[in-house]
Amino acid sequence: MHELGITQSVVDAVTDRLGPSPVRRVRLEIGRLSGVVPDAVRFCFELVTAGTTLEGAVLEIDEPEGEARCRTCGTAFATSEVLPLCACGSADVEVLGGASLRIREVELVAREGHPGDVRGAEVD
Amino acid sequence: MCATCGCGGDGVRIGEAEHGHGHGHPESVVSDDGRSGDQSHSRRVELEVDLLAGNDALAGRNRRRLDAAGVRALNLMSSPGSGKTTLLERTVRELGAEVPCAVLEGDQETALDTDRIAAAGARAVQINTGAGCHLDAAMVARGLDALDPPPGSLVFVENVGNLVCPALFALGEHARVVIMSVTEGADKPLKYPHMFRTADLVLLTKVDLLPYVEFDVARWVGYAQRARPGVAVLEVSATRGDGLDGWFDWLRGLVTSPVTSPVTGSVTTAGSPPPPPAPG
């Protein structure tokens, strides 16, 4: 259940960087070949955000496919398989992407007169 | 707990530990998203934080420390009961006089394995993860503090028995060895591809039991090669001694090979060619 630790690291990263501002929405990217199960992260999210600035926030997860290239015939193709097969029949396939595991974006609630303690913020 | 690596306050027990890394993290960029309908502004913050970057950075630190001491480290991963500790006991006894061996033992609880390794004659430190299902780079850093492996030695990191979670977490190792026994299914490399696709060596243990179990070795080799094309494969019995010369030769090759492979998280190394510590 490494998703519990991964989800905890989301909360820690957001609170570490963005301070006490309440969070309305979090968008993650969990590649289909990352080895992390998005549903498990969703399951853990409510648990680990309780009592934090992320409590009640909406969790959105992008799940990009992997990119693969066949070492036998050179064809590039999208895949959601960890061990993809090329259409030419070869299993000797290099996986080039789809393993990302990151926070893309956070939406903060900034109340009137309380812009929040946002480190490194550049606000127009 | 640390924001990105999870170190500290986690129930992990390794005796005295150094929490030695800084907490500098990538800068955020904030854009104003205007009003959102209630009494608040909504502000979008693009973070682009890699959730394994903290662990990977610590793994890199472990690796540099090992390289500076001329120490080579292996990450041994398998399901529980594959025979990792028995293999290490025999390795320590038979190779230890030629190549100094030290062991970091990862288990949820008990120091039973450390006691076995110490009785076999090697320096060993137990890492108890408590509820944790894998070792991470921070635990290994603390374990290395306690282990203090001698220059020129070989450090075996016996990960928590688990074919899923440890695959994600780089420790700073020079090679990954995935171990399974003939009492498990030959199709395990396809069932647990995240683990097998980053292996530098796949080791089949308990081959002395082959007459008593249905295990198709040729089919298993094919599956292992499918999960990790070109991966080195060895078949051993730690109790009877079959194949151990090949295992020891592979370890000698690792000790004498130049350090070339970079330290990265496991998933980003998928599909890259295995490093070549093949015995000469």
mmCIF file with all atom_site columns, N, CA, C and O in Angstrom, chain B residues 164-206:
data_model
loop_
_atom_site.group_PDB
_atom_site.id
_atom_site.type_symbol
_atom_site.label_atom_id
_atom_site.label_alt_id
_atom_site.label_comp_id
_atom_site.label_asym_id
_atom_site.label_entity_id
_atom_site.label_seq_id
_atom_site.pdbx_PDB_ins_code
_atom_site.Cartn_x
_atom_site.Cartn_y
_atom_site.Cartn_z
_atom_site.occupancy
_atom_site.B_iso_or_equiv
_atom_site.pdbx_formal_charge
_atom_site.auth_seq_id
_atom_site.auth_comp_id
_atom_site.auth_asym_id
_atom_site.auth_atom_id
_atom_site.pdbx_PDB_model_num
ATOM 1   N N  . VAL B 1 164 ? 5.694  -5.670  -4.839  1.00 0.00 ? 164 VAL B N  1
ATOM 2   C CA . VAL B 1 164 ? 4.989  -4.531  -5.419  1.00 0.00 ? 164 VAL B CA 1
ATOM 3   C C  . VAL B 1 164 ? 5.673  -3.215  -5.042  1.00 0.00 ? 164 VAL B C  1
ATOM 4   O O  . VAL B 1 164 ? 6.304  -2.561  -5.873  1.00 0.00 ? 164 VAL B O  1
ATOM 5   N N  . CYS B 1 165 ? 5.560  -2.842  -3.779  1.00 0.00 ? 165 CYS B N  1
ATOM 6   C CA . CYS B 1 165 ? 5.937  -1.490  -3.365  1.00 0.00 ? 165 CYS B CA 1
ATOM 7   C C  . CYS B 1 165 ? 7.430  -1.156  -3.509  1.00 0.00 ? 165 CYS B C  1
ATOM 8   O O  . CYS B 1 165 ? 7.769  -0.046  -3.928  1.00 0.00 ? 165 CYS B O  1
ATOM 9   N N  . PRO B 1 166 ? 8.358  -2.067  -3.170  1.00 0.00 ? 166 PRO B N  1
ATOM 10  C CA . PRO B 1 166 ? 9.774  -1.674  -3.238  1.00 0.00 ? 166 PRO B CA 1
ATOM 11  C C  . PRO B 1 166 ? 10.233 -1.248  -4.626  1.00 0.00 ? 166 PRO B C  1
ATOM 12  O O  . PRO B 1 166 ? 11.228 -0.534  -4.773  1.00 0.00 ? 166 PRO B O  1
ATOM 13  N N  . ALA B 1 167 ? 9.498  -1.648  -5.675  1.00 0.00 ? 167 ALA B N  1
ATOM 14  C CA . ALA B 1 167 ? 9.932  -1.322  -7.034  1.00 0.00 ? 167 ALA B CA 1
ATOM 15  C C  . ALA B 1 167 ? 10.011 0.179   -7.274  1.00 0.00 ? 167 ALA B C  1
ATOM 16  O O  . ALA B 1 167 ? 10.788 0.642   -8.108  1.00 0.00 ? 167 ALA B O  1
ATOM 17  N N  . LEU B 1 168 ? 9.217  0.951   -6.546  1.00 0.00 ? 168 LEU B N  1
ATOM 18  C CA . LEU B 1 168 ? 9.139  2.392   -6.815  1.00 0.00 ? 168 LEU B CA 1
ATOM 19  C C  . LEU B 1 168 ? 10.266 3.196   -6.182  1.00 0.00 ? 168 LEU B C  1
ATOM 20  O O  . LEU B 1 168 ? 10.484 4.338   -6.550  1.00 0.00 ? 168 LEU B O  1
ATOM 21  N N  . PHE B 1 169 ? 10.952 2.616   -5.216  1.00 0.00 ? 169 PHE B N  1
ATOM 22  C CA . PHE B 1 169 ? 11.814 3.428   -4.368  1.00 0.00 ? 169 PHE B CA 1
ATOM 23  C C  . PHE B 1 169 ? 13.291 3.086   -4.556  1.00 0.00 ? 169 PHE B C  1
ATOM 24  O O  . PHE B 1 169 ? 13.771 2.051   -4.100  1.00 0.00 ? 169 PHE B O  1
ATOM 25  N N  . ALA B 1 170 ? 14.005 3.985   -5.239  1.00 0.00 ? 170 ALA B N  1
ATOM 26  C CA . ALA B 1 170 ? 15.453 3.830   -5.386  1.00 0.00 ? 170 ALA B CA 1
ATOM 27  C C  . ALA B 1 170 ? 16.116 4.016   -4.027  1.00 0.00 ? 170 ALA B C  1
ATOM 28  O O  . ALA B 1 170 ? 15.677 4.827   -3.209  1.00 0.00 ? 170 ALA B O  1
ATOM 29  N N  . LEU B 1 171 ? 17.159 3.245   -3.774  1.00 0.00 ? 171 LEU B N  1
ATOM 30  C CA . LEU B 1 171 ? 17.854 3.308   -2.490  1.00 0.00 ? 171 LEU B CA 1
ATOM 31  C C  . LEU B 1 171 ? 19.285 3.839   -2.619  1.00 0.00 ? 171 LEU B C  1
ATOM 32  O O  . LEU B 1 171 ? 19.934 4.099   -1.621  1.00 0.00 ? 171 LEU B O  1
ATOM 33  N N  . GLY B 1 172 ? 19.757 3.970   -3.858  1.00 0.00 ? 172 GLY B N  1
ATOM 34  C CA . GLY B 1 172 ? 21.157 4.315   -4.093  1.00 0.00 ? 172 GLY B CA 1
ATOM 35  C C  . GLY B 1 172 ? 21.976 3.096   -4.486  1.00 0.00 ? 172 GLY B C  1
ATOM 36  O O  . GLY B 1 172 ? 23.203 3.152   -4.548  1.00 0.00 ? 172 GLY B O  1
ATOM 37  N N  . GLU B 1 173 ? 21.299 2.003   -4.765  1.00 0.00 ? 173 GLU B N  1
ATOM 38  C CA . GLU B 1 173 ? 21.978 0.759   -5.090  1.00 0.00 ? 173 GLU B CA 1
ATOM 39  C C  . GLU B 1 173 ? 22.659 0.808   -6.464  1.00 0.00 ? 173 GLU B C  1
ATOM 40  O O  . GLU B 1 173 ? 22.282 1.588   -7.327  1.00 0.00 ? 173 GLU B O  1
ATOM 41  N N  . HIS B 1 174 ? 23.669 -0.071  -6.637  1.00 0.00 ? 174 HIS B N  1
ATOM 42  C CA . HIS B 1 174 ? 24.335 -0.211  -7.927  1.00 0.00 ? 174 HIS B CA 1
ATOM 43  C C  . HIS B 1 174 ? 23.635 -1.240  -8.805  1.00 0.00 ? 174 HIS B C  1
ATOM 44  O O  . HIS B 1 174 ? 23.821 -1.231  -10.026 1.00 0.00 ? 174 HIS B O  1
ATOM 45  N N  . ALA B 1 175 ? 22.919 -2.151  -8.196  1.00 0.00 ? 175 ALA B N  1
ATOM 46  C CA . ALA B 1 175 ? 22.224 -3.174  -8.980  1.00 0.00 ? 175 ALA B CA 1
ATOM 47  C C  . ALA B 1 175 ? 21.002 -3.650  -8.212  1.00 0.00 ? 175 ALA B C  1
ATOM 48  O O  . ALA B 1 175 ? 20.974 -3.653  -6.981  1.00 0.00 ? 175 ALA B O  1
ATOM 49  N N  . ARG B 1 176 ? 19.983 -4.036  -8.979  1.00 0.00 ? 176 ARG B N  1
ATOM 50  C CA . ARG B 1 176 ? 18.759 -4.590  -8.402  1.00 0.00 ? 176 ARG B CA 1
ATOM 51  C C  . ARG B 1 176 ? 18.694 -6.068  -8.734  1.00 0.00 ? 176 ARG B C  1
ATOM 52  O O  . ARG B 1 176 ? 18.780 -6.456  -9.908  1.00 0.00 ? 176 ARG B O  1
ATOM 53  N N  . VAL B 1 177 ? 18.527 -6.870  -7.694  1.00 0.00 ? 177 VAL B N  1
ATOM 54  C CA . VAL B 1 177 ? 18.400 -8.309  -7.874  1.00 0.00 ? 177 VAL B CA 1
ATOM 55  C C  . VAL B 1 177 ? 16.995 -8.715  -7.445  1.00 0.00 ? 177 VAL B C  1
ATOM 56  O O  . VAL B 1 177 ? 16.598 -8.467  -6.310  1.00 0.00 ? 177 VAL B O  1
ATOM 57  N N  . VAL B 1 178 ? 16.241 -9.284  -8.369  1.00 0.00 ? 178 VAL B N  1
ATOM 58  C CA . VAL B 1 178 ? 14.907 -9.771  -8.037  1.00 0.00 ? 178 VAL B CA 1
ATOM 59  C C  . VAL B 1 178 ? 14.995 -11.290 -7.903  1.00 0.00 ? 178 VAL B C  1
ATOM 60  O O  . VAL B 1 178 ? 15.528 -11.982 -8.770  1.00 0.00 ? 178 VAL B O  1
ATOM 61  N N  . ILE B 1 179 ? 14.498 -11.787 -6.773  1.00 0.00 ? 179 ILE B N  1
ATOM 62  C CA . ILE B 1 179 ? 14.656 -13.194 -6.407  1.00 0.00 ? 179 ILE B CA 1
ATOM 63  C C  . ILE B 1 179 ? 13.287 -13.849 -6.334  1.00 0.00 ? 179 ILE B C  1
ATOM 64  O O  . ILE B 1 179 ? 12.343 -13.256 -5.798  1.00 0.00 ? 179 ILE B O  1
ATOM 65  N N  . MET B 1 180 ? 13.164 -15.030 -6.887  1.00 0.00 ? 180 MET B N  1
ATOM 66  C CA . MET B 1 180 ? 11.958 -15.827 -6.656  1.00 0.00 ? 180 MET B CA 1
ATOM 67  C C  . MET B 1 180 ? 12.341 -17.296 -6.605  1.00 0.00 ? 180 MET B C  1
ATOM 68  O O  . MET B 1 180 ? 13.380 -17.707 -7.109  1.00 0.00 ? 180 MET B O  1
ATOM 69  N N  . SER B 1 181 ? 11.473 -18.089 -5.967  1.00 0.00 ? 181 SER B N  1
ATOM 70  C CA . SER B 1 181 ? 11.795 -19.494 -5.756  1.00 0.00 ? 181 SER B CA 1
ATOM 71  C C  . SER B 1 181 ? 10.919 -20.374 -6.643  1.00 0.00 ? 181 SER B C  1
ATOM 72  O O  . SER B 1 181 ? 9.895  -19.931 -7.173  1.00 0.00 ? 181 SER B O  1
ATOM 73  N N  . VAL B 1 182 ? 11.326 -21.624 -6.786  1.00 0.00 ? 182 VAL B N  1
ATOM 74  C CA . VAL B 1 182 ? 10.593 -22.541 -7.666  1.00 0.00 ? 182 VAL B CA 1
ATOM 75  C C  . VAL B 1 182 ? 9.236  -22.935 -7.083  1.00 0.00 ? 182 VAL B C  1
ATOM 76  O O  . VAL B 1 182 ? 8.427  -23.536 -7.780  1.00 0.00 ? 182 VAL B O  1
ATOM 77  N N  . THR B 1 183 ? 8.984  -22.596 -5.823  1.00 0.00 ? 183 THR B N  1
ATOM 78  C CA . THR B 1 183 ? 7.662  -22.884 -5.259  1.00 0.00 ? 183 THR B CA 1
ATOM 79  C C  . THR B 1 183 ? 6.656  -21.789 -5.608  1.00 0.00 ? 183 THR B C  1
ATOM 80  O O  . THR B 1 183 ? 5.484  -21.881 -5.249  1.00 0.00 ? 183 THR B O  1
ATOM 81  N N  . GLU B 1 184 ? 7.121  -20.745 -6.290  1.00 0.00 ? 184 GLU B N  1
ATOM 82  C CA . GLU B 1 184 ? 6.214  -19.704 -6.766  1.00 0.00 ? 184 GLU B CA 1
ATOM 83  C C  . GLU B 1 184 ? 5.883  -19.977 -8.234  1.00 0.00 ? 184 GLU B C  1
ATOM 84  O O  . GLU B 1 184 ? 6.511  -20.819 -8.873  1.00 0.00 ? 184 GLU B O  1
ATOM 85  N N  . GLY B 1 185 ? 4.940  -19.280 -8.781  1.00 0.00 ? 185 GLY B N  1
ATOM 86  C CA . GLY B 1 185 ? 4.549  -19.522 -10.166 1.00 0.00 ? 185 GLY B CA 1
ATOM 87  C C  . GLY B 1 185 ? 5.575  -18.996 -11.156 1.00 0.00 ? 185 GLY B C  1
ATOM 88  O O  . GLY B 1 185 ? 6.157  -17.935 -10.954 1.00 0.00 ? 185 GLY B O  1
ATOM 89  N N  . ALA B 1 186 ? 5.773  -19.757 -12.239 1.00 0.00 ? 186 ALA B N  1
ATOM 90  C CA . ALA B 1 186 ? 6.724  -19.338 -13.266 1.00 0.00 ? 186 ALA B CA 1
ATOM 91  C C  . ALA B 1 186 ? 6.286  -18.047 -13.955 1.00 0.00 ? 186 ALA B C  1
ATOM 92  O O  . ALA B 1 186 ? 7.105  -17.350 -14.562 1.00 0.00 ? 186 ALA B O  1
ATOM 93  N N  . ASP B 1 187 ? 4.991  -17.727 -13.838 1.00 0.00 ? 187 ASP B N  1
ATOM 94  C CA . ASP B 1 187 ? 4.484  -16.534 -14.515 1.00 0.00 ? 187 ASP B CA 1
ATOM 95  C C  . ASP B 1 187 ? 4.615  -15.262 -13.670 1.00 0.00 ? 187 ASP B C  1
ATOM 96  O O  . ASP B 1 187 ? 4.135  -14.206 -14.041 1.00 0.00 ? 187 ASP B O  1
ATOM 97  N N  . LYS B 1 188 ? 5.301  -15.373 -12.538 1.00 0.00 ? 188 LYS B N  1
ATOM 98  C CA . LYS B 1 188 ? 5.413  -14.217 -11.640 1.00 0.00 ? 188 LYS B CA 1
ATOM 99  C C  . LYS B 1 188 ? 6.035  -12.983 -12.299 1.00 0.00 ? 188 LYS B C  1
ATOM 100 O O  . LYS B 1 188 ? 5.602  -11.857 -12.028 1.00 0.00 ? 188 LYS B O  1
ATOM 101 N N  . PRO B 1 189 ? 7.033  -13.129 -13.198 1.00 0.00 ? 189 PRO B N  1
ATOM 102 C CA . PRO B 1 189 ? 7.581  -11.916 -13.847 1.00 0.00 ? 189 PRO B CA 1
ATOM 103 C C  . PRO B 1 189 ? 6.528  -11.133 -14.629 1.00 0.00 ? 189 PRO B C  1
ATOM 104 O O  . PRO B 1 189 ? 6.620  -9.905  -14.725 1.00 0.00 ? 189 PRO B O  1
ATOM 105 N N  . LEU B 1 190 ? 5.526  -11.816 -15.171 1.00 0.00 ? 190 LEU B N  1
ATOM 106 C CA . LEU B 1 190 ? 4.475  -11.101 -15.901 1.00 0.00 ? 190 LEU B CA 1
ATOM 107 C C  . LEU B 1 190 ? 3.419  -10.555 -14.962 1.00 0.00 ? 190 LEU B C  1
ATOM 108 O O  . LEU B 1 190 ? 2.786  -9.538  -15.237 1.00 0.00 ? 190 LEU B O  1
ATOM 109 N N  . LYS B 1 191 ? 3.232  -11.221 -13.819 1.00 0.00 ? 191 LYS B N  1
ATOM 110 C CA . LYS B 1 191 ? 2.231  -10.756 -12.864 1.00 0.00 ? 191 LYS B CA 1
ATOM 111 C C  . LYS B 1 191 ? 2.709  -9.544  -12.072 1.00 0.00 ? 191 LYS B C  1
ATOM 112 O O  . LYS B 1 191 ? 1.897  -8.762  -11.588 1.00 0.00 ? 191 LYS B O  1
ATOM 113 N N  . TYR B 1 192 ? 4.007  -9.421  -11.902 1.00 0.00 ? 192 TYR B N  1
ATOM 114 C CA . TYR B 1 192 ? 4.586  -8.318  -11.132 1.00 0.00 ? 192 TYR B CA 1
ATOM 115 C C  . TYR B 1 192 ? 5.608  -7.575  -11.993 1.00 0.00 ? 192 TYR B C  1
ATOM 116 O O  . TYR B 1 192 ? 6.799  -7.512  -11.648 1.00 0.00 ? 192 TYR B O  1
ATOM 117 N N  . PRO B 1 193 ? 5.155  -7.019  -13.110 1.00 0.00 ? 193 PRO B N  1
ATOM 118 C CA . PRO B 1 193 ? 6.109  -6.469  -14.087 1.00 0.00 ? 193 PRO B CA 1
ATOM 119 C C  . PRO B 1 193 ? 6.871  -5.251  -13.585 1.00 0.00 ? 193 PRO B C  1
ATOM 120 O O  . PRO B 1 193 ? 8.013  -5.035  -13.995 1.00 0.00 ? 193 PRO B O  1
ATOM 121 N N  . HIS B 1 194 ? 6.248  -4.449  -12.708 1.00 0.00 ? 194 HIS B N  1
ATOM 122 C CA . HIS B 1 194 ? 6.963  -3.264  -12.223 1.00 0.00 ? 194 HIS B CA 1
ATOM 123 C C  . HIS B 1 194 ? 8.253  -3.662  -11.517 1.00 0.00 ? 194 HIS B C  1
ATOM 124 O O  . HIS B 1 194 ? 9.258  -2.972  -11.590 1.00 0.00 ? 194 HIS B O  1
ATOM 125 N N  . MET B 1 195 ? 8.200  -4.776  -10.811 1.00 0.00 ? 195 MET B N  1
ATOM 126 C CA . MET B 1 195 ? 9.394  -5.237  -10.107 1.00 0.00 ? 195 MET B CA 1
ATOM 127 C C  . MET B 1 195 ? 10.422 -5.801  -11.073 1.00 0.00 ? 195 MET B C  1
ATOM 128 O O  . MET B 1 195 ? 11.601 -5.440  -11.061 1.00 0.00 ? 195 MET B O  1
ATOM 129 N N  . PHE B 1 196 ? 9.991  -6.687  -11.952 1.00 0.00 ? 196 PHE B N  1
ATOM 130 C CA . PHE B 1 196 ? 10.950 -7.397  -12.800 1.00 0.00 ? 196 PHE B CA 1
ATOM 131 C C  . PHE B 1 196 ? 11.533 -6.516  -13.899 1.00 0.00 ? 196 PHE B C  1
ATOM 132 O O  . PHE B 1 196 ? 12.645 -6.751  -14.359 1.00 0.00 ? 196 PHE B O  1
ATOM 133 N N  . ARG B 1 197 ? 10.803 -5.484  -14.327 1.00 0.00 ? 197 ARG B N  1
ATOM 134 C CA . ARG B 1 197 ? 11.291 -4.721  -15.477 1.00 0.00 ? 197 ARG B CA 1
ATOM 135 C C  . ARG B 1 197 ? 12.462 -3.812  -15.145 1.00 0.00 ? 197 ARG B C  1
ATOM 136 O O  . ARG B 1 197 ? 13.039 -3.195  -16.041 1.00 0.00 ? 197 ARG B O  1
ATOM 137 N N  . THR B 1 198 ? 12.790 -3.667  -13.863 1.00 0.00 ? 198 THR B N  1
ATOM 138 C CA . THR B 1 198 ? 13.969 -2.874  -13.517 1.00 0.00 ? 198 THR B CA 1
ATOM 139 C C  . THR B 1 198 ? 15.091 -3.736  -12.949 1.00 0.00 ? 198 THR B C  1
ATOM 140 O O  . THR B 1 198 ? 16.066 -3.212  -12.430 1.00 0.00 ? 198 THR B O  1
ATOM 141 N N  . ALA B 1 199 ? 14.964 -5.059  -13.054 1.00 0.00 ? 199 ALA B N  1
ATOM 142 C CA . ALA B 1 199 ? 15.982 -5.946  -12.473 1.00 0.00 ? 199 ALA B CA 1
ATOM 143 C C  . ALA B 1 199 ? 17.258 -5.942  -13.309 1.00 0.00 ? 199 ALA B C  1
ATOM 144 O O  . ALA B 1 199 ? 17.218 -5.882  -14.539 1.00 0.00 ? 199 ALA B O  1
ATOM 145 N N  . ASP B 1 200 ? 18.391 -5.999  -12.623 1.00 0.00 ? 200 ASP B N  1
ATOM 146 C CA . ASP B 1 200 ? 19.669 -6.212  -13.295 1.00 0.00 ? 200 ASP B CA 1
ATOM 147 C C  . ASP B 1 200 ? 20.038 -7.689  -13.297 1.00 0.00 ? 200 ASP B C  1
ATOM 148 O O  . ASP B 1 200 ? 20.844 -8.133  -14.115 1.00 0.00 ? 200 ASP B O  1
ATOM 149 N N  . LEU B 1 201 ? 19.486 -8.425  -12.351 1.00 0.00 ? 201 LEU B N  1
ATOM 150 C CA . LEU B 1 201 ? 19.684 -9.871  -12.277 1.00 0.00 ? 201 LEU B CA 1
ATOM 151 C C  . LEU B 1 201 ? 18.407 -10.483 -11.714 1.00 0.00 ? 201 LEU B C  1
ATOM 152 O O  . LEU B 1 201 ? 17.834 -9.959  -10.766 1.00 0.00 ? 201 LEU B O  1
ATOM 153 N N  . VAL B 1 202 ? 17.972 -11.569 -12.323 1.00 0.00 ? 202 VAL B N  1
ATOM 154 C CA . VAL B 1 202 ? 16.845 -12.322 -11.783 1.00 0.00 ? 202 VAL B CA 1
ATOM 155 C C  . VAL B 1 202 ? 17.367 -13.675 -11.334 1.00 0.00 ? 202 VAL B C  1
ATOM 156 O O  . VAL B 1 202 ? 18.027 -14.390 -12.096 1.00 0.00 ? 202 VAL B O  1
ATOM 157 N N  . LEU B 1 203 ? 17.093 -13.977 -10.076 1.00 0.00 ? 203 LEU B N  1
ATOM 158 C CA . LEU B 1 203 ? 17.666 -15.161 -9.452  1.00 0.00 ? 203 LEU B CA 1
ATOM 159 C C  . LEU B 1 203 ? 16.549 -16.127 -9.085  1.00 0.00 ? 203 LEU B C  1
ATOM 160 O O  . LEU B 1 203 ? 15.595 -15.750 -8.399  1.00 0.00 ? 203 LEU B O  1
ATOM 161 N N  . LEU B 1 204 ? 16.671 -17.366 -9.533  1.00 0.00 ? 204 LEU B N  1
ATOM 162 C CA . LEU B 1 204 ? 15.705 -18.411 -9.181  1.00 0.00 ? 204 LEU B CA 1
ATOM 163 C C  . LEU B 1 204 ? 16.320 -19.277 -8.087  1.00 0.00 ? 204 LEU B C  1
ATOM 164 O O  . LEU B 1 204 ? 17.395 -19.861 -8.274  1.00 0.00 ? 204 LEU B O  1
ATOM 165 N N  . THR B 1 205 ? 15.651 -19.342 -6.929  1.00 0.00 ? 205 THR B N  1
ATOM 166 C CA . THR B 1 205 ? 16.206 -20.079 -5.790  1.00 0.00 ? 205 THR B CA 1
ATOM 167 C C  . THR B 1 205 ? 15.465 -21.402 -5.579  1.00 0.00 ? 205 THR B C  1
ATOM 168 O O  . THR B 1 205 ? 14.426 -21.660 -6.182  1.00 0.00 ? 205 THR B O  1
ATOM 169 N N  . LYS B 1 206 ? 16.042 -22.219 -4.695  1.00 0.00 ? 206 LYS B N  1
ATOM 170 C CA . LYS B 1 206 ? 15.449 -23.501 -4.283  1.00 0.00 ? 206 LYS B CA 1
ATOM 171 C C  . LYS B 1 206 ? 15.320 -24.473 -5.452  1.00 0.00 ? 206 LYS B C  1
ATOM 172 O O  . LYS B 1 206 ? 14.358 -25.263 -5.506  1.00 0.00 ? 206 LYS B O  1
#
